[in-house]
Amino acid sequence: MCTETTFTNEVINPDLLPKYENIRLSRPHPDYWKIICINLSICFGLLGITMGILMFFVEEVKANAIGIIPIYVVLLASFFLLFSVSFKKRGYAIRTHDIIYKSGIIAESTTIVPLNRIQHIELNEGLFSRMYQLGSLQLFTAGGQTGHIHISGIAIDEAKRVRDLLLNKLEQLENSSAELNTHE
């Protein structure tokens, strides 16, 4: 039995669309700031040691130490400030049909990925993350690199629950899609 459906393409009033901006986002765990500080300290510590060695052994660098040291201090303070602001702006939310991730300082970026676009999910724990029992979720989509979401700084137990929830939702989507295909 063939049923004919009529194609419609109605205009949608933008004022009636849900406002993703009003959704309360989950923030990274406060201990994630400690991990950011550790990573920045390691990077700037290595840079400082390298500069110190160069100043000790290379006369041209030693002669410019008066200009190099203030630049190093300004860069160090700037990076800590930028990462602090960035940390406070990050957030994510899981909804029935999609995931929202927001980040950015100067240019804020909000990525909304429909669940049916997610191809696989990865749970990562770095060395310092394990120390603080934190993890990060990486969601890979069918849309290529721009659609991927990397959510860092989630308590590991919560990250596992989110991963399992998303995997269950993906399985439900697959099963309902398979049922639709068998009924056709």
XYZ file of N, CA and C in Angstrom:
552
model
N 0.844 -1.173 0.000
C 0.000 0.000 0.000
C 0.883 1.227 0.000
N 0.683 2.059 -0.949
C 1.495 3.262 -1.088
C 0.662 4.459 -0.653
N 1.195 5.192 0.295
C 0.508 6.414 0.727
C 1.306 7.596 0.234
N 0.580 8.510 -0.336
C 1.238 9.684 -0.886
C 1.229 10.793 0.162
N 2.387 11.380 0.397
C 2.466 12.491 1.345
C 2.744 13.771 0.570
N 2.183 14.820 1.067
C 2.377 16.117 0.425
C 3.510 16.838 1.122
N 4.432 17.301 0.352
C 5.576 18.041 0.891
C 5.141 19.435 1.313
N 5.499 19.813 2.519
C 5.231 21.176 2.993
C 6.529 21.755 3.523
N 6.619 23.049 3.446
C 7.812 23.744 3.926
C 7.354 25.073 4.514
N 6.842 24.993 5.731
C 6.251 26.151 6.391
C 7.342 27.086 6.912
N 7.042 28.362 6.966
C 7.926 29.367 7.538
C 7.846 29.259 9.064
N 9.003 29.314 9.709
C 9.057 29.233 11.167
C 9.342 30.625 11.713
N 8.562 31.013 12.687
C 8.763 32.298 13.347
C 9.958 32.168 14.291
N 11.046 32.909 14.074
C 12.241 32.790 14.924
C 11.964 33.099 16.402
N 10.944 33.913 16.683
C 10.629 34.246 18.074
C 10.084 33.032 18.833
N 9.578 32.035 18.114
C 9.012 30.851 18.749
C 10.036 29.741 18.971
N 11.249 29.918 18.423
C 12.294 28.905 18.587
C 12.822 28.922 20.020
N 13.227 27.761 20.533
C 13.804 27.740 21.883
C 15.093 28.557 21.931
N 15.326 29.211 23.039
C 16.514 30.049 23.226
C 17.591 29.240 23.961
N 18.606 28.811 23.208
C 19.675 28.032 23.840
C 20.471 28.893 24.822
N 20.433 30.210 24.637
C 21.182 31.110 25.512
C 20.656 31.070 26.944
N 19.394 30.671 27.129
C 18.775 30.661 28.450
C 19.006 29.362 29.212
N 19.680 28.418 28.610
C 19.905 27.127 29.252
C 21.040 27.249 30.255
N 20.821 26.685 31.435
C 21.850 26.687 32.476
C 22.902 25.636 32.119
N 24.142 26.079 31.964
C 25.228 25.192 31.563
C 25.964 24.653 32.779
N 26.408 23.401 32.696
C 27.267 22.821 33.728
C 28.679 23.346 33.491
N 29.331 23.757 34.530
C 30.684 24.316 34.449
C 31.728 23.242 34.743
N 32.972 23.482 34.332
C 34.034 22.537 34.689
C 34.194 22.470 36.208
N 34.672 21.339 36.685
C 34.927 21.147 38.112
C 35.958 22.187 38.575
N 35.805 22.756 39.769
C 36.768 23.762 40.247
C 38.217 23.267 40.269
N 38.426 21.973 40.492
C 39.797 21.435 40.495
C 40.448 21.480 39.115
N 39.645 21.633 38.076
C 40.211 21.722 36.732
C 41.082 22.976 36.600
N 40.754 24.029 37.337
C 41.586 25.238 37.332
C 42.989 24.904 37.835
N 43.093 24.018 38.821
C 44.405 23.608 39.341
C 45.227 22.919 38.238
N 44.564 22.103 37.444
C 45.251 21.406 36.352
C 45.743 22.411 35.312
N 44.910 23.388 34.998
C 45.324 24.439 34.070
C 46.547 25.164 34.618
N 46.524 25.491 35.906
C 47.663 26.188 36.530
C 48.925 25.328 36.508
N 48.781 24.034 36.775
C 49.936 23.137 36.732
C 50.528 23.117 35.326
N 49.674 22.981 34.309
C 50.161 22.941 32.929
C 50.837 24.250 32.528
N 50.232 25.378 32.894
C 50.857 26.673 32.585
C 52.184 26.831 33.322
N 52.223 26.395 34.584
C 53.459 26.503 35.374
C 54.577 25.666 34.760
N 54.236 24.473 34.290
C 55.242 23.622 33.647
C 55.767 24.303 32.384
N 54.853 24.797 31.545
C 55.275 25.454 30.293
C 56.147 26.675 30.573
N 55.678 27.540 31.465
C 56.456 28.748 31.741
C 57.708 28.448 32.556
N 57.678 27.376 33.349
C 58.888 26.964 34.060
C 59.963 26.516 33.079
N 59.574 25.703 32.109
C 60.533 25.255 31.084
C 61.039 26.435 30.256
N 60.135 27.354 29.922
C 60.548 28.547 29.182
C 61.517 29.394 30.016
N 61.236 29.533 31.315
C 62.115 30.295 32.203
C 63.483 29.658 32.350
N 63.508 28.338 32.480
C 64.797 27.625 32.583
C 65.595 27.806 31.292
N 64.915 27.679 30.145
C 65.588 27.865 28.858
C 66.155 29.277 28.741
N 65.346 30.261 29.142
C 65.829 31.656 29.087
C 67.004 31.862 30.037
N 66.925 31.253 31.220
C 68.019 31.377 32.186
C 69.313 30.786 31.645
N 69.224 29.630 31.024
C 70.405 28.981 30.437
C 70.975 29.859 29.319
N 70.071 30.363 28.462
C 70.534 31.228 27.374
C 71.201 32.489 27.926
N 70.625 33.072 28.975
C 71.219 34.286 29.558
C 72.581 34.000 30.175
N 72.750 32.798 30.707
C 74.007 32.446 31.349
C 75.106 32.182 30.318
N 74.750 31.556 29.200
C 75.756 31.144 28.233
C 75.890 32.047 27.013
N 74.878 32.829 26.669
C 74.921 33.643 25.456
C 74.942 35.120 25.863
N 76.034 35.776 25.527
C 76.236 37.175 25.928
C 75.171 38.113 25.338
N 74.767 37.871 24.087
C 73.770 38.750 23.458
C 72.439 38.689 24.204
N 72.096 37.500 24.668
C 70.838 37.346 25.411
C 70.971 38.003 26.778
N 72.121 37.834 27.422
C 72.354 38.441 28.742
C 72.251 39.962 28.651
N 72.748 40.523 27.556
C 72.699 41.980 27.382
C 71.263 42.485 27.250
N 70.358 41.645 26.768
C 68.962 42.027 26.594
C 68.050 41.538 27.717
N 68.619 41.073 28.810
C 67.834 40.528 29.924
C 66.867 41.554 30.500
N 67.261 42.829 30.496
C 66.399 43.879 31.049
C 65.087 43.974 30.266
N 65.108 43.667 28.977
C 63.887 43.680 28.173
C 63.170 42.337 28.148
N 63.927 41.251 28.265
C 63.348 39.907 28.163
C 62.555 39.541 29.419
N 63.090 39.846 30.573
C 62.439 39.456 31.832
C 61.064 40.105 31.989
N 60.904 41.407 31.755
C 59.549 41.982 31.857
C 58.563 41.385 30.846
N 59.052 41.076 29.646
C 58.183 40.446 28.647
C 57.723 39.078 29.149
N 58.638 38.322 29.728
C 58.307 37.012 30.290
C 57.241 37.144 31.381
N 57.412 38.106 32.270
C 56.462 38.305 33.374
C 55.083 38.727 32.839
N 55.073 39.624 31.854
C 53.803 40.072 31.266
C 53.098 38.904 30.566
N 53.864 38.097 29.818
C 53.280 36.919 29.166
C 52.711 35.941 30.191
N 53.452 35.703 31.252
C 53.009 34.795 32.304
C 51.686 35.284 32.908
N 51.627 36.550 33.285
C 50.407 37.112 33.872
C 49.255 37.091 32.864
N 49.548 37.411 31.602
C 48.506 37.428 30.573
C 47.906 36.045 30.351
N 48.766 35.037 30.285
C 48.264 33.684 30.067
C 47.397 33.219 31.230
N 47.835 33.487 32.470
C 47.027 33.093 33.619
C 45.689 33.824 33.623
N 45.690 35.099 33.269
C 44.450 35.875 33.207
C 43.523 35.343 32.116
N 44.063 35.120 30.908
C 43.247 34.609 29.797
C 42.652 33.234 30.102
N 43.461 32.349 30.655
C 42.956 31.020 30.985
C 41.932 31.075 32.117
N 42.103 32.005 33.045
C 41.133 32.169 34.129
C 39.779 32.604 33.584
N 39.783 33.600 32.703
C 38.538 34.068 32.089
C 37.931 32.968 31.233
N 38.764 32.270 30.470
C 38.293 31.177 29.620
C 37.650 30.076 30.464
N 38.252 29.751 31.584
C 37.733 28.718 32.485
C 36.324 29.079 32.957
N 36.110 30.335 33.263
C 34.808 30.780 33.780
C 33.727 30.827 32.702
N 34.125 30.878 31.434
C 33.160 30.986 30.336
C 32.742 29.628 29.763
N 33.427 28.560 30.131
C 33.127 27.243 29.572
C 31.890 26.641 30.231
N 31.163 25.862 29.447
C 30.026 25.155 30.000
C 29.400 24.229 28.976
N 28.637 23.280 29.472
C 27.966 22.337 28.585
C 26.603 21.966 29.165
N 25.727 21.495 28.302
C 24.419 21.002 28.713
C 24.042 19.849 27.794
N 23.403 18.862 28.383
C 22.905 17.730 27.609
C 21.392 17.825 27.627
N 20.820 17.863 26.432
C 19.368 17.931 26.317
C 18.864 16.645 25.674
N 17.590 16.548 25.511
C 16.974 15.339 24.974
C 17.520 14.967 23.607
N 17.725 15.965 22.755
C 18.114 15.681 21.371
C 19.483 16.219 20.976
N 20.138 16.961 21.862
C 21.430 17.538 21.481
C 22.296 17.846 22.693
N 23.517 18.260 22.383
C 24.487 18.681 23.396
C 24.943 20.078 23.019
N 25.048 20.939 24.035
C 25.511 22.304 23.827
C 26.845 22.452 24.539
N 27.820 23.065 23.866
C 29.106 23.371 24.492
C 29.471 24.808 24.154
N 29.813 25.562 25.185
C 30.143 26.972 25.006
C 31.542 27.235 25.552
N 32.319 28.016 24.795
C 33.663 28.389 25.228
C 34.071 29.661 24.503
N 35.225 30.186 24.857
C 35.768 31.354 24.169
C 35.807 32.572 25.060
N 36.734 33.442 24.737
C 36.897 34.667 25.511
C 36.476 35.846 24.653
N 37.262 36.130 23.658
C 36.971 37.267 22.788
C 35.850 36.888 21.824
N 35.999 35.772 21.173
C 34.960 35.268 20.281
C 34.343 34.050 20.950
N 33.160 34.212 21.512
C 32.487 33.083 22.141
C 31.977 32.129 21.075
N 32.120 30.860 21.356
C 31.676 29.830 20.426
C 30.678 28.928 21.142
N 29.526 28.747 20.548
C 28.535 27.823 21.073
C 28.298 26.760 20.013
N 28.586 25.520 20.371
C 28.401 24.406 19.454
C 27.229 23.575 19.949
N 26.286 23.326 19.067
C 25.137 22.485 19.386
C 25.180 21.300 18.431
N 25.328 20.115 18.996
C 25.453 18.911 18.187
C 24.250 18.002 18.454
N 23.464 17.702 17.420
C 22.364 16.743 17.589
C 22.928 15.363 17.943
N 22.244 14.648 18.824
C 22.731 13.337 19.238
C 22.888 12.376 18.063
N 22.009 12.493 17.073
C 22.097 11.553 15.956
C 23.304 11.815 15.053
N 24.065 12.896 15.292
C 25.288 13.172 14.533
C 26.537 12.596 15.212
N 26.397 12.177 16.466
C 27.552 11.650 17.209
C 27.876 10.252 16.703
N 29.154 10.055 16.327
C 29.584 8.745 15.840
C 30.213 7.910 16.946
N 31.039 8.535 17.764
C 31.568 7.824 18.924
C 31.997 8.809 19.998
N 32.204 8.250 21.193
C 32.508 9.059 22.377
C 33.776 8.514 23.003
N 34.644 9.421 23.401
C 35.910 9.021 24.013
C 35.999 9.664 25.395
N 36.379 8.889 26.390
C 36.605 9.391 27.750
C 38.106 9.371 28.001
N 38.682 10.535 28.301
C 40.130 10.652 28.496
C 40.443 11.092 29.921
N 41.558 10.570 30.443
C 42.068 10.998 31.741
C 43.573 11.206 31.598
N 44.012 12.443 31.737
C 45.436 12.722 31.708
C 46.060 12.456 33.072
N 47.362 12.600 33.148
C 48.085 12.352 34.400
C 47.561 13.231 35.533
N 47.509 14.530 35.305
C 47.048 15.442 36.351
C 45.550 15.307 36.579
N 44.807 14.999 35.536
C 43.359 14.795 35.683
C 43.084 13.615 36.606
N 43.845 12.545 36.456
C 43.658 11.374 37.337
C 43.939 11.733 38.784
N 44.923 12.599 39.011
C 45.245 13.014 40.380
C 44.049 13.697 41.040
N 43.291 14.440 40.263
C 42.133 15.165 40.793
C 40.815 14.456 40.470
N 40.887 13.244 39.960
C 39.729 12.430 39.591
C 38.800 13.171 38.615
N 39.428 13.728 37.582
C 38.697 14.430 36.539
C 38.949 13.738 35.203
N 38.086 14.016 34.256
C 38.250 13.465 32.927
C 37.724 14.436 31.896
N 37.842 14.044 30.648
C 37.286 14.859 29.569
C 36.581 13.936 28.595
N 35.494 14.444 28.055
C 34.733 13.714 27.055
C 34.991 14.331 25.699
N 35.234 13.494 24.729
C 35.388 13.964 23.365
C 34.322 13.275 22.528
N 33.489 14.098 21.892
C 32.396 13.595 21.073
C 32.750 13.828 19.617
N 32.809 12.765 18.852
C 33.147 12.847 17.434
C 31.865 12.766 16.629
N 31.747 13.664 15.659
C 30.523 13.743 14.879
C 30.774 13.399 13.423
N 29.672 13.233 12.724
C 29.744 12.955 11.295
C 30.084 14.222 10.510
N 30.050 15.367 11.174
C 30.265 16.638 10.485
C 31.713 17.038 10.329
N 32.635 16.170 10.631
C 34.046 16.525 10.491
C 34.578 17.217 11.720
N 35.755 17.796 11.593
C 36.471 18.395 12.717
C 35.692 19.511 13.392
N 34.942 20.298 12.651
C 34.259 21.453 13.240
C 33.120 21.058 14.151
N 32.581 19.863 14.004
C 31.465 19.445 14.835
C 31.872 18.716 16.093
N 33.145 18.399 16.247
C 33.601 17.676 17.430
C 33.502 18.568 18.659
N 33.228 17.935 19.791
C 33.183 18.660 21.064
C 34.154 18.001 22.020
N 34.940 18.816 22.706
C 35.875 18.336 23.719
C 35.527 19.053 25.024
N 34.963 18.305 25.975
C 34.542 18.876 27.255
C 35.520 18.405 28.319
N 36.325 19.333 28.841
C 37.334 18.993 29.846
C 36.874 19.417 31.234
N 37.490 18.788 32.241
C 37.267 19.217 33.615
C 35.993 18.691 34.244
N 35.573 17.491 33.853
C 34.380 16.882 34.427
C 34.835 15.845 35.461
N 34.172 15.819 36.616
C 34.471 14.775 37.605
C 34.326 13.433 36.909
N 35.265 12.521 37.142
C 35.325 11.271 36.380
C 34.035 10.458 36.514
N 33.434 10.444 37.707
C 32.177 9.707 37.877
C 31.071 10.317 37.022
N 31.015 11.639 36.999
C 30.015 12.324 36.173
C 30.298 12.094 34.692
N 31.568 12.142 34.309
C 31.935 11.918 32.902
C 31.504 10.521 32.454
N 31.680 9.530 33.320
C 31.257 8.169 32.981
C 29.740 8.087 32.869
N 29.029 8.768 33.767
C 27.560 8.769 33.696
C 27.072 9.439 32.414
N 27.705 10.582 32.067
C 27.333 11.291 30.840
C 27.617 10.422 29.629
N 28.790 9.785 29.608
C 29.139 8.899 28.493
C 28.118 7.781 28.356
N 27.773 7.134 29.481
C 26.807 6.035 29.443
C 25.424 6.520 29.020
N 25.018 7.681 29.501
C 23.732 8.256 29.105
C 23.691 8.498 27.606
N 24.769 9.107 27.087
C 24.823 9.387 25.650
C 24.853 8.096 24.827
N 25.606 7.110 25.282
C 25.644 5.830 24.564
C 24.260 5.176 24.550
N 23.533 5.259 25.677
C 22.174 4.710 25.728
C 21.243 5.455 24.780
N 21.370 6.791 24.756
C 20.536 7.585 23.847
C 20.861 7.253 22.391
N 22.138 7.088 22.090
C 22.538 6.731 20.727
C 21.991 5.362 20.341
N 22.027 4.434 21.284
C 21.489 3.097 21.021
C 19.979 3.167 20.785
N 19.281 3.979 21.578
C 17.838 4.153 21.379
C 17.544 4.757 20.008
N 18.353 5.750 19.616
C 18.167 6.351 18.295
C 18.381 5.331 17.189
N 19.415 4.506 17.331
C 19.692 3.459 16.336
C 18.551 2.458 16.261
N 18.053 2.042 17.438
C 16.966 1.063 17.471
C 15.688 1.621 16.860
N 15.373 2.880 17.167
C 14.156 3.467 16.593
C 14.315 3.669 15.085
N 15.516 4.004 14.653
C 15.777 4.138 13.217
C 15.666 2.785 12.517
N 16.173 1.752 13.157
C 16.102 0.406 12.585
C 14.639 -0.066 12.515
N 13.851 0.261 13.533
C 12.424 -0.099 13.522
C 11.695 0.605 12.386
N 12.029 1.874 12.177
C 11.390 2.599 11.085
C 11.736 1.976 9.736
N 12.969 1.552 9.579
C 13.399 0.949 8.318
C 12.719 -0.391 8.073
N 12.438 -1.165 9.125
C 11.804 -2.459 8.949
C 10.306 -2.325 8.657
N 9.695 -1.214 9.091
C 8.263 -0.982 8.841
C 7.997 -0.425 7.460
N 9.010 0.032 6.787
C 8.805 0.627 5.451
C 8.629 -0.384 4.381
